């Protein structure tokens, strides 16, 4: 007889944070699942050119969960796609996810299993799912259309419960008190409504698998980290604003914990309960390092003696972090740092209305027209450098996590200027350049690893990443970067307070699982085969992951 499985994703919920809060008596539902069952952390890695490298990019990790496969098998490395024939970058917030044409979601099990899938990020509708599917009701930029199977299901859910208040609206404006108030209330409403919808769907029939995800934990981590955790540079300034209200991020997680309790209460009593996160969160490193600093560093590398962002003097103690931004957008804050040797004009750039800042400078695009016309990734500083890419030997692609560097290769890029014979030497030179970067505040090194993704320059395997070099940063957030080669950049205003980490978790309880037991070393691709094991369903031979539980529920070696 089949035992039902309830699988609940907590998007970007960091295991270190959860473990701390559970030890302090918070998150009672999650702690109960952990104590009554099995628990372990997930170690997130991918294979670049036969090298195992840590990985924290949300969308590919959710595809790893859904397919049981690593990116070198699916070819899905990123939601951002670069086209060398015209130097265009595409990132559609709806349609840039994985298409699941080669590998189905693991829960597309045909007629033998009844499945309900609600709001799984970066997923897709499948005619091989016997049950119901809802995508894009809510979530933190889930990269899916808002639709369902059967088609009338999502419209009926919205008619009964309303639209999600957060979907495509959370952007991390930590300095804006109106936004801060709104995001807390919107997340609480989203959590409460999500719980109601889950309970509604659970009670419609006895499902073999019910799978869902709370995107609210992801939004809370990005937007509230500086008000909650002392590892963020802004915490000494921002946490004072909490007053008697307490920790705002903890309150969101407590609301999710309560919602999970209600979902479990609506589930069959003998069900297996799984909660998991495919990656974690901590103080944001990559928004500044990958989106802003890396593009400017490569600008200076390619054009010696030139600056797009105002340089600062190495060796001088930097001023404190920016805690009261002048512009009401991060791109505006970056643009006011555009290099202008004339102090009067620099003052003009800082204080004048954005209507007078529409023109580009130093070959860069101004962000204001891009945002006005809603150009994809127009808010990201890396995008401002795109007109210069054909003239550069190497440039930084827009990226949400690790830094991505593209070589402007002859025969591959439309206007390539690097000969294939020069490729290896340039990659080596850039690697050395990057390893010399240090934190302008502490002097600590910033680069953990630089990885080449192509074995040879001319490798045209379509499943390779667009980046030729991937830069993995040390977990040391900073707003000031020093390079002995091209000088200092910063301080630059922080963007979203929270950023991704390459660690997740899995906990499970239910019949036959030993209370208080620990999982072996695991990976996000192991979640799908583990769920299939609990369901008694076959595990596809093509999976890269393995079940963490044997069919008799003893811990696998």
Coordinates of C-alpha atoms in Angstrom, one line a residue:
X1 CA 0.0 0.0 0.0
X2 CA 1.3 3.5 -0.9
X3 CA 2.2 5.9 1.8
X4 CA 1.5 9.6 0.8
X5 CA 4.4 12.0 0.7
X6 CA 4.1 15.8 1.5
X7 CA 7.2 17.7 0.2
X8 CA 7.5 21.3 1.2
X9 CA 10.3 23.5 -0.1
X10 CA 11.5 26.5 1.9
X11 CA 13.2 28.5 -0.8
X12 CA 16.6 29.8 0.3
X13 CA 16.1 29.0 4.0
X14 CA 19.6 28.7 5.3
X15 CA 20.3 25.7 7.5
X16 CA 22.7 27.5 9.8
X17 CA 20.0 30.1 10.5
X18 CA 17.3 27.5 11.0
X19 CA 19.5 25.4 13.3
X20 CA 20.3 28.5 15.4
X21 CA 16.6 29.5 15.7
X22 CA 15.5 26.0 16.5
X23 CA 18.1 25.7 19.3
X24 CA 16.6 29.0 20.7
X25 CA 13.1 27.5 20.8
X26 CA 11.8 29.0 17.6
X27 CA 10.3 27.2 14.6
X28 CA 8.7 24.5 16.7
X29 CA 7.1 22.7 13.7
X30 CA 10.4 22.3 11.8
X31 CA 12.1 21.3 15.0
X32 CA 9.5 18.7 15.7
X33 CA 10.0 17.2 12.2
X34 CA 13.7 17.2 12.7
X35 CA 13.5 15.5 16.1
X36 CA 10.9 12.9 15.0
X37 CA 12.8 12.1 11.8
X38 CA 16.0 12.5 9.9
X39 CA 18.0 15.7 9.1
X40 CA 21.0 16.7 7.2
X41 CA 22.6 19.5 5.2
X42 CA 22.9 19.6 1.4
X43 CA 26.3 20.5 -0.2
X44 CA 25.6 22.3 -3.5
X45 CA 28.2 21.7 -6.2
X46 CA 28.3 21.5 -10.0
X47 CA 30.9 20.2 -12.5
X48 CA 32.7 22.8 -14.6
X49 CA 35.2 21.3 -17.0
X50 CA 35.5 18.2 -14.7
X51 CA 36.1 20.4 -11.7
X52 CA 33.7 20.2 -8.7
X53 CA 32.7 23.8 -7.7
X54 CA 30.3 25.1 -5.1
X55 CA 27.1 26.6 -6.5
X56 CA 24.3 28.8 -5.2
X57 CA 22.2 29.9 -8.2
X58 CA 18.5 29.5 -7.4
X59 CA 17.0 28.6 -10.7
X60 CA 19.5 25.8 -11.8
X61 CA 19.3 24.4 -8.3
X62 CA 15.5 24.1 -8.5
X63 CA 15.9 22.4 -11.8
X64 CA 18.4 20.0 -10.2
X65 CA 15.7 19.3 -7.6
X66 CA 13.0 18.7 -10.2
X67 CA 15.0 16.6 -12.7
X68 CA 17.5 14.9 -10.4
X69 CA 20.2 16.0 -12.9
X70 CA 23.2 18.3 -12.7
X71 CA 23.5 21.3 -15.1
X72 CA 26.2 19.6 -17.3
X73 CA 23.5 17.1 -18.2
X74 CA 20.5 19.4 -18.6
X75 CA 22.5 22.3 -20.0
X76 CA 20.5 24.7 -17.8
X77 CA 23.1 26.9 -16.0
X78 CA 21.3 30.2 -15.8
X79 CA 18.2 32.2 -16.6
X80 CA 20.5 34.7 -18.4
X81 CA 21.3 33.8 -22.0
X82 CA 24.1 35.5 -24.0
X83 CA 24.0 35.6 -27.8
X84 CA 27.5 36.0 -29.4
X85 CA 26.1 36.9 -32.8
X86 CA 24.8 40.2 -31.6
X87 CA 26.1 40.6 -28.0
X88 CA 22.5 40.6 -26.7
X89 CA 21.5 39.2 -23.3
X90 CA 18.1 37.8 -22.6
X91 CA 16.5 37.2 -19.2
X92 CA 12.7 37.0 -19.3
X93 CA 11.2 36.8 -15.8
X94 CA 8.5 34.4 -17.1
X95 CA 10.0 32.3 -19.9
X96 CA 13.8 32.0 -19.2
X97 CA 13.5 28.9 -17.0
X98 CA 14.2 25.3 -18.1
X99 CA 11.9 23.9 -20.7
X100 CA 11.8 20.2 -19.4
X101 CA 11.8 18.9 -23.0
X102 CA 14.7 16.5 -22.4
X103 CA 14.1 15.7 -18.7
X104 CA 10.7 15.8 -17.1
X105 CA 10.0 16.8 -13.5
X106 CA 10.6 13.7 -11.4
X107 CA 6.9 13.7 -10.3
X108 CA 5.7 13.3 -13.9
X109 CA 4.9 9.6 -13.1
X110 CA 2.0 8.8 -15.4
X111 CA -1.2 7.2 -14.4
X112 CA 0.1 5.1 -11.5
X113 CA 0.4 8.0 -9.1
X114 CA -1.8 10.9 -8.2
X115 CA 0.2 14.1 -7.8
X116 CA -0.6 17.7 -6.8
X117 CA 2.2 20.3 -7.5
X118 CA 1.6 23.8 -6.3
X119 CA 4.0 26.7 -7.0
X120 CA 7.2 24.7 -7.6
X121 CA 9.7 27.3 -8.8
X122 CA 11.3 27.0 -12.2
X123 CA 9.1 24.1 -13.2
X124 CA 6.7 23.4 -16.1
X125 CA 3.3 21.8 -16.7
X126 CA 3.6 18.2 -17.9
X127 CA 1.0 16.0 -19.5
X128 CA 2.7 13.1 -17.7
X129 CA 1.4 14.3 -14.3
X130 CA -1.7 12.5 -13.2
X131 CA -3.4 15.1 -11.0
X132 CA -3.2 18.9 -10.8
X133 CA -0.5 21.5 -11.3
X134 CA -0.4 25.2 -10.4
X135 CA 2.5 27.4 -11.4
X136 CA 3.1 31.1 -10.8
X137 CA 0.6 31.9 -8.2
X138 CA 3.4 33.3 -6.1
X139 CA 7.1 32.9 -5.3
X140 CA 10.3 34.8 -5.5
X141 CA 10.6 35.3 -9.3
X142 CA 9.8 31.7 -10.0
X143 CA 10.5 31.9 -13.8
X144 CA 7.2 30.3 -14.8
X145 CA 4.0 31.5 -16.5
X146 CA 1.0 31.8 -14.2
X147 CA -1.1 28.9 -15.4
X148 CA -2.4 25.5 -14.3
X149 CA -3.5 22.0 -15.4
X150 CA -6.5 21.8 -15.6
X151 CA -6.5 25.4 -17.1
X152 CA -9.4 26.6 -15.1
X153 CA -7.8 25.7 -11.7
X154 CA -5.5 28.7 -11.2
X155 CA -8.3 31.2 -12.2
X156 CA -10.6 29.5 -9.7
X157 CA -7.9 29.6 -7.0
X158 CA -7.4 33.4 -7.6
X159 CA -11.1 34.0 -7.6
X160 CA -11.4 32.3 -4.3
X161 CA -8.2 33.4 -2.5
X162 CA -7.0 36.4 -4.5
X163 CA -3.7 37.1 -6.3
X164 CA -0.4 36.8 -4.6
X165 CA 0.7 40.2 -3.3
X166 CA 4.4 39.6 -3.6
X167 CA 4.9 38.0 -7.1
X168 CA 7.4 40.0 -9.1
X169 CA 7.3 42.9 -6.7
X170 CA 10.0 42.2 -4.1
X171 CA 13.2 44.1 -5.0
X172 CA 15.1 44.6 -1.7
X173 CA 14.9 48.4 -1.2
X174 CA 16.2 48.2 2.4
X175 CA 16.5 52.0 2.8
X176 CA 12.8 52.6 2.0
X177 CA 10.6 52.6 5.2
X178 CA 7.4 52.3 3.0
X179 CA 8.8 49.3 1.2
X180 CA 10.0 47.8 4.5
X181 CA 6.5 48.0 6.0
X182 CA 4.9 46.7 2.8
X183 CA 7.1 43.7 2.3
X184 CA 6.5 42.4 5.8
X185 CA 2.7 42.6 5.5
X186 CA 2.7 41.3 2.0
X187 CA 4.8 38.3 2.9
X188 CA 2.5 37.5 5.9
X189 CA -0.5 37.7 3.7
X190 CA 1.1 35.5 1.1
X191 CA 2.1 32.9 3.7
X192 CA -1.3 32.7 5.2
X193 CA -3.1 32.4 1.8
X194 CA -0.6 29.9 0.6
X195 CA -1.4 27.7 3.6
X196 CA -5.1 28.0 2.9
X197 CA -4.6 26.9 -0.7
X198 CA -2.4 24.0 0.3
X199 CA -5.0 22.8 2.7
X200 CA -7.7 23.2 0.1
X201 CA -5.8 21.1 -2.4
X202 CA -4.8 18.5 0.1
X203 CA -8.4 17.9 1.1
X204 CA -9.6 17.4 -2.5
X205 CA -8.4 13.8 -2.6
X206 CA -5.7 11.5 -1.2
X207 CA -2.6 12.4 -3.2
X208 CA 0.4 10.0 -3.5
X209 CA 2.6 13.1 -3.6
X210 CA 1.8 16.7 -2.7
X211 CA 4.7 19.1 -3.5
X212 CA 4.9 22.8 -2.9
X213 CA 7.3 25.6 -2.0
X214 CA 7.3 28.7 0.2
X215 CA 9.0 31.5 -1.8
X216 CA 8.4 33.9 1.0
X217 CA 11.5 32.6 2.9
X218 CA 13.6 33.6 -0.2
X219 CA 12.1 37.1 -0.3
X220 CA 12.5 37.6 3.5
X221 CA 16.2 36.6 3.3
X222 CA 16.9 39.0 0.5
X223 CA 15.0 41.9 1.9
X224 CA 15.3 41.6 5.7
X225 CA 18.7 40.1 6.4
X226 CA 20.3 43.5 7.4
X227 CA 17.6 43.9 10.1
X228 CA 18.1 40.4 11.5
X229 CA 21.7 39.1 11.3
X230 CA 24.9 40.7 12.5
X231 CA 27.0 39.4 9.7
X232 CA 25.8 42.2 7.5
X233 CA 27.7 45.5 7.4
X234 CA 24.4 47.5 7.7
X235 CA 23.2 45.6 10.8
X236 CA 24.6 48.0 13.4
X237 CA 22.6 50.8 11.6
X238 CA 19.5 49.0 10.5
X239 CA 18.8 46.8 13.5
X240 CA 18.3 49.9 15.7
X241 CA 15.2 50.6 13.6
X242 CA 13.5 47.4 14.7
X243 CA 12.8 48.8 18.2
X244 CA 10.3 46.8 20.2
X245 CA 9.0 45.1 17.1
X246 CA 11.8 42.6 17.2
X247 CA 13.5 40.6 14.4
X248 CA 11.4 41.0 11.2
X249 CA 12.9 38.1 9.4
X250 CA 12.3 35.7 12.3
X251 CA 8.7 36.7 12.3
X252 CA 8.3 35.7 8.7
X253 CA 9.9 32.4 9.3
X254 CA 7.7 31.8 12.3
X255 CA 4.7 32.5 10.1
X256 CA 6.0 29.9 7.6
X257 CA 6.5 27.5 10.5
X258 CA 2.9 28.0 11.7
X259 CA 1.7 27.5 8.1
X260 CA 3.5 24.2 7.8
X261 CA 1.9 23.0 11.0
X262 CA -1.5 23.7 9.5
X263 CA -0.6 22.0 6.2
X264 CA 0.6 18.9 8.1
X265 CA -2.7 18.9 10.1
X266 CA -4.6 18.7 6.9
X267 CA -2.4 15.9 5.5
X268 CA -3.0 12.1 6.1
X269 CA -1.8 11.1 9.5
X270 CA 0.5 8.4 8.1
X271 CA 2.1 10.7 5.5
X272 CA 5.9 11.2 5.1
X273 CA 6.7 14.9 5.7
X274 CA 9.7 16.4 3.9
X275 CA 11.0 19.9 4.3
X276 CA 14.0 21.1 2.3
X277 CA 15.9 24.1 0.9
X278 CA 18.0 23.7 -2.3
X279 CA 20.3 26.6 -1.1
X280 CA 20.8 29.0 1.8
X281 CA 21.2 32.7 2.5
X282 CA 23.5 35.0 4.4
X283 CA 24.8 38.6 4.0
X284 CA 24.9 39.4 0.3
X285 CA 28.2 39.1 -1.5
X286 CA 27.3 38.7 -5.1
X287 CA 25.1 41.6 -5.9
X288 CA 28.0 44.0 -5.5
X289 CA 30.8 41.7 -6.5
X290 CA 29.2 40.0 -9.6
X291 CA 26.8 42.7 -10.8
X292 CA 28.8 45.8 -10.1
X293 CA 32.4 45.5 -9.1
X294 CA 33.4 42.8 -11.7
X295 CA 32.1 44.8 -14.7
X296 CA 34.0 47.9 -13.6
X297 CA 37.2 45.9 -12.9
X298 CA 37.1 44.5 -16.4
X299 CA 36.4 47.9 -17.8
X300 CA 39.6 49.1 -16.2
X301 CA 41.5 46.0 -17.2
X302 CA 40.6 46.5 -20.8
X303 CA 41.1 50.3 -20.9
X304 CA 44.2 51.0 -18.8
X305 CA 44.1 54.3 -17.1
X306 CA 40.4 54.8 -17.6
X307 CA 37.5 54.7 -15.1
X308 CA 33.8 54.5 -15.5
X309 CA 33.1 54.5 -11.7
X310 CA 34.9 57.2 -9.6
X311 CA 38.2 55.8 -8.3
X312 CA 39.2 56.0 -4.6
X313 CA 42.7 55.9 -3.1
X314 CA 44.1 52.6 -1.9
X315 CA 45.6 52.8 1.6
X316 CA 43.2 55.4 2.9
X317 CA 40.5 54.3 5.4
X318 CA 37.2 54.2 3.5
X319 CA 34.3 56.2 4.8
X320 CA 31.5 54.3 6.5
X321 CA 29.0 52.3 4.4
X322 CA 26.2 54.2 2.7
X323 CA 23.2 54.0 5.1
X324 CA 21.1 56.8 3.6
X325 CA 21.0 56.4 -0.2
X326 CA 20.2 59.6 -2.1
X327 CA 18.5 57.9 -5.1
X328 CA 15.5 55.7 -4.6
X329 CA 17.0 52.9 -6.7
X330 CA 20.2 50.9 -6.6
X331 CA 21.0 51.6 -10.3
X332 CA 20.6 55.3 -9.5
X333 CA 23.0 55.0 -6.5
X334 CA 25.6 53.3 -8.8
X335 CA 25.1 55.9 -11.5
X336 CA 25.7 58.8 -9.2
X337 CA 29.2 57.3 -8.7
X338 CA 30.0 57.6 -12.4
X339 CA 33.5 59.1 -12.9
X340 CA 33.5 62.9 -13.3
X341 CA 36.8 64.7 -12.6
X342 CA 35.0 68.1 -12.4
X343 CA 33.7 68.3 -8.8
X344 CA 30.8 70.7 -9.9
X345 CA 29.6 68.2 -12.5
X346 CA 30.1 65.4 -10.0
X347 CA 27.8 67.2 -7.6
X348 CA 25.3 67.7 -10.4
X349 CA 25.3 63.9 -11.1
X350 CA 24.6 63.3 -7.4
X351 CA 21.7 65.7 -6.8
X352 CA 20.1 66.5 -10.1
X353 CA 16.7 65.0 -11.2
X354 CA 17.0 61.8 -13.2
X355 CA 15.3 63.5 -16.1
X356 CA 18.7 65.2 -16.8
X357 CA 20.7 62.0 -16.4
X358 CA 19.5 60.1 -19.5
X359 CA 22.7 60.2 -21.5
X360 CA 25.4 57.6 -21.2
X361 CA 29.0 58.4 -20.1
X362 CA 32.4 56.8 -20.8
X363 CA 30.7 54.4 -23.3
X364 CA 28.2 53.1 -20.7
X365 CA 24.5 53.3 -21.0
X366 CA 22.5 55.4 -18.4
X367 CA 20.3 53.1 -16.3
X368 CA 17.4 55.6 -16.4
X369 CA 16.2 55.0 -20.0
X370 CA 16.7 51.2 -19.5
X371 CA 14.5 51.2 -16.4
X372 CA 11.9 53.5 -18.0
X373 CA 11.5 51.2 -21.0
X374 CA 11.8 48.1 -18.8
X375 CA 14.7 46.6 -20.6
X376 CA 15.6 43.2 -19.4
X377 CA 18.2 43.5 -16.7
X378 CA 18.3 47.2 -17.2
X379 CA 18.6 47.7 -13.5
X380 CA 21.8 45.6 -13.2
X381 CA 25.1 47.6 -13.5
X382 CA 26.7 45.0 -15.7
X383 CA 24.1 45.8 -18.4
X384 CA 25.3 49.4 -18.6
X385 CA 28.7 48.2 -20.0
X386 CA 27.1 46.3 -23.0
X387 CA 28.0 48.9 -25.7
X388 CA 31.7 48.4 -24.9
X389 CA 31.7 44.6 -25.1
X390 CA 32.7 44.3 -28.7
X391 CA 35.8 46.4 -27.9
X392 CA 36.9 44.4 -24.9
X393 CA 39.0 41.3 -24.7
X394 CA 36.8 40.0 -21.8
X395 CA 33.7 41.4 -20.1
X396 CA 31.4 40.5 -17.2
X397 CA 28.1 39.0 -18.1
X398 CA 25.1 40.0 -16.0
X399 CA 24.8 37.4 -13.2
X400 CA 22.8 36.7 -10.1
X401 CA 25.3 34.6 -8.2
X402 CA 28.9 33.8 -9.1
X403 CA 30.8 36.2 -11.4
X404 CA 30.6 35.3 -15.1
X405 CA 33.3 36.4 -17.6
X406 CA 33.0 36.0 -21.3
X407 CA 36.1 36.1 -23.6
X408 CA 35.5 38.1 -26.8
X409 CA 36.7 35.3 -29.1
X410 CA 37.4 35.5 -32.8
X411 CA 35.2 33.2 -34.8
X412 CA 32.6 32.9 -32.0
X413 CA 31.7 36.4 -31.1
X414 CA 30.5 38.7 -33.9
X415 CA 33.3 41.2 -33.3
X416 CA 35.7 38.9 -31.5
X417 CA 39.2 40.3 -30.9
X418 CA 40.9 37.4 -29.0
X419 CA 42.6 34.8 -31.2
X420 CA 41.9 31.2 -30.1
X421 CA 45.7 30.8 -29.7
X422 CA 45.6 33.6 -27.1
X423 CA 42.6 32.2 -25.1
X424 CA 44.6 30.2 -22.5
X425 CA 47.0 33.0 -21.8
X426 CA 44.2 35.5 -21.4
X427 CA 42.3 33.2 -19.0
X428 CA 45.5 32.7 -17.0
X429 CA 46.2 36.5 -16.9
X430 CA 42.6 37.3 -15.8
X431 CA 42.7 34.6 -13.1
X432 CA 45.9 36.1 -11.7
X433 CA 44.3 39.6 -11.9
X434 CA 41.3 38.4 -10.0
X435 CA 43.2 36.6 -7.2
X436 CA 44.9 39.8 -6.4
X437 CA 41.6 41.5 -5.4
X438 CA 41.2 42.4 -1.7
X439 CA 38.5 43.9 0.5
X440 CA 39.2 47.6 0.8
X441 CA 38.1 47.6 4.4
X442 CA 39.9 44.5 5.8
X443 CA 42.6 43.6 3.3
X444 CA 41.2 40.0 3.0
X445 CA 41.3 38.3 -0.4
X446 CA 38.0 38.4 -2.2
X447 CA 38.3 35.5 -4.7
X448 CA 37.9 31.9 -3.6
X449 CA 38.2 30.3 -6.9
X450 CA 38.3 31.1 -10.7
X451 CA 37.2 28.2 -12.8
X452 CA 37.5 27.7 -16.6
X453 CA 34.3 26.1 -18.1
X454 CA 35.7 25.3 -21.5
X455 CA 38.5 22.7 -22.1
X456 CA 39.4 24.4 -25.3
X457 CA 38.5 27.9 -26.7
X458 CA 36.6 26.5 -29.6
X459 CA 34.4 24.0 -27.7
X460 CA 30.9 24.6 -29.0
X461 CA 29.0 22.1 -26.9
X462 CA 25.6 23.8 -26.5
X463 CA 25.3 22.5 -22.9
X464 CA 28.3 24.4 -21.7
X465 CA 27.8 27.7 -19.7
X466 CA 28.0 31.0 -21.6
X467 CA 30.8 32.2 -19.2
X468 CA 34.3 31.2 -20.0
X469 CA 35.4 31.9 -16.5
X470 CA 33.3 31.6 -13.3
X471 CA 34.4 33.6 -10.3
X472 CA 33.5 32.2 -6.8
X473 CA 33.8 34.8 -4.1
X474 CA 34.8 34.4 -0.5
X475 CA 31.9 34.9 1.9
X476 CA 33.1 38.4 3.0
X477 CA 30.6 41.0 2.0
X478 CA 32.2 44.4 1.2
X479 CA 31.3 47.7 -0.5
X480 CA 35.0 48.6 -1.3
X481 CA 37.3 46.6 -3.6
X482 CA 41.0 47.1 -4.0
X483 CA 43.1 46.0 -7.0
X484 CA 46.8 46.6 -7.1
X485 CA 46.4 46.7 -10.9
X486 CA 43.5 49.1 -11.5
X487 CA 42.9 50.8 -8.1
X488 CA 40.0 51.1 -5.7
X489 CA 36.3 51.0 -6.3
X490 CA 33.8 52.1 -3.6
X491 CA 32.2 52.5 -1.2
X492 CA 29.2 51.5 -3.3
X493 CA 25.7 51.4 -1.9
X494 CA 24.5 47.9 -1.0
X495 CA 21.7 46.3 -3.0
X496 CA 19.6 43.5 -1.5
X497 CA 20.8 42.7 2.0
X498 CA 20.7 38.9 1.7
X499 CA 22.5 36.7 -0.8
X500 CA 22.7 33.1 -1.7
X501 CA 24.9 30.4 -0.1
X502 CA 25.8 26.9 -1.4
X503 CA 24.2 25.0 1.4
X504 CA 20.7 23.6 1.8
X505 CA 19.0 21.0 4.0
X506 CA 16.6 18.1 4.0
X507 CA 14.5 16.8 6.9
X508 CA 11.9 14.0 6.8
X509 CA 9.7 12.2 9.2
X510 CA 7.2 9.4 8.9
X511 CA 6.7 5.6 9.2
X512 CA 9.9 3.7 9.6
X513 CA 12.2 6.8 9.8
X514 CA 14.3 6.7 13.0
X515 CA 13.7 9.7 15.2
X516 CA 16.8 12.0 15.7
X517 CA 18.8 10.4 12.9
X518 CA 21.2 12.1 10.5
X519 CA 21.4 12.0 6.7
X520 CA 24.7 11.2 5.0
X521 CA 26.4 13.9 2.9
X522 CA 23.8 14.9 0.3
X523 CA 23.2 17.1 -2.7
X524 CA 20.0 18.8 -4.1
X525 CA 19.8 16.1 -6.9
X526 CA 19.4 13.5 -4.1
X527 CA 16.0 15.0 -3.0
X528 CA 14.0 13.6 -6.0
X529 CA 15.2 10.0 -5.8
X530 CA 14.6 10.1 -2.0
X531 CA 11.0 11.2 -2.5
X532 CA 10.5 8.5 -5.2
X533 CA 11.9 5.9 -2.7
X534 CA 9.3 7.0 -0.1
X535 CA 6.6 6.8 -2.8
X536 CA 7.7 3.3 -3.9
X537 CA 8.2 4.7 -7.4
X538 CA 11.0 3.8 -9.8
X539 CA 14.1 6.0 -9.9
X540 CA 15.2 6.9 -13.5
X541 CA 18.6 5.5 -14.6
X542 CA 19.6 8.9 -15.9
X543 CA 19.5 10.6 -12.5
X544 CA 22.7 12.1 -11.1
X545 CA 21.3 11.9 -7.6
X546 CA 20.8 8.9 -5.3
X547 CA 18.2 8.1 -2.7
X548 CA 19.3 9.0 0.8
X549 CA 17.0 6.3 2.2
X550 CA 16.9 2.7 1.2
X551 CA 13.5 1.1 0.5
X552 CA 13.5 -0.2 4.1
X553 CA 14.2 3.3 5.3
X554 CA 17.5 2.6 6.9
X555 CA 20.1 5.3 6.2
X556 CA 22.0 4.6 3.0
X557 CA 25.8 4.2 3.3

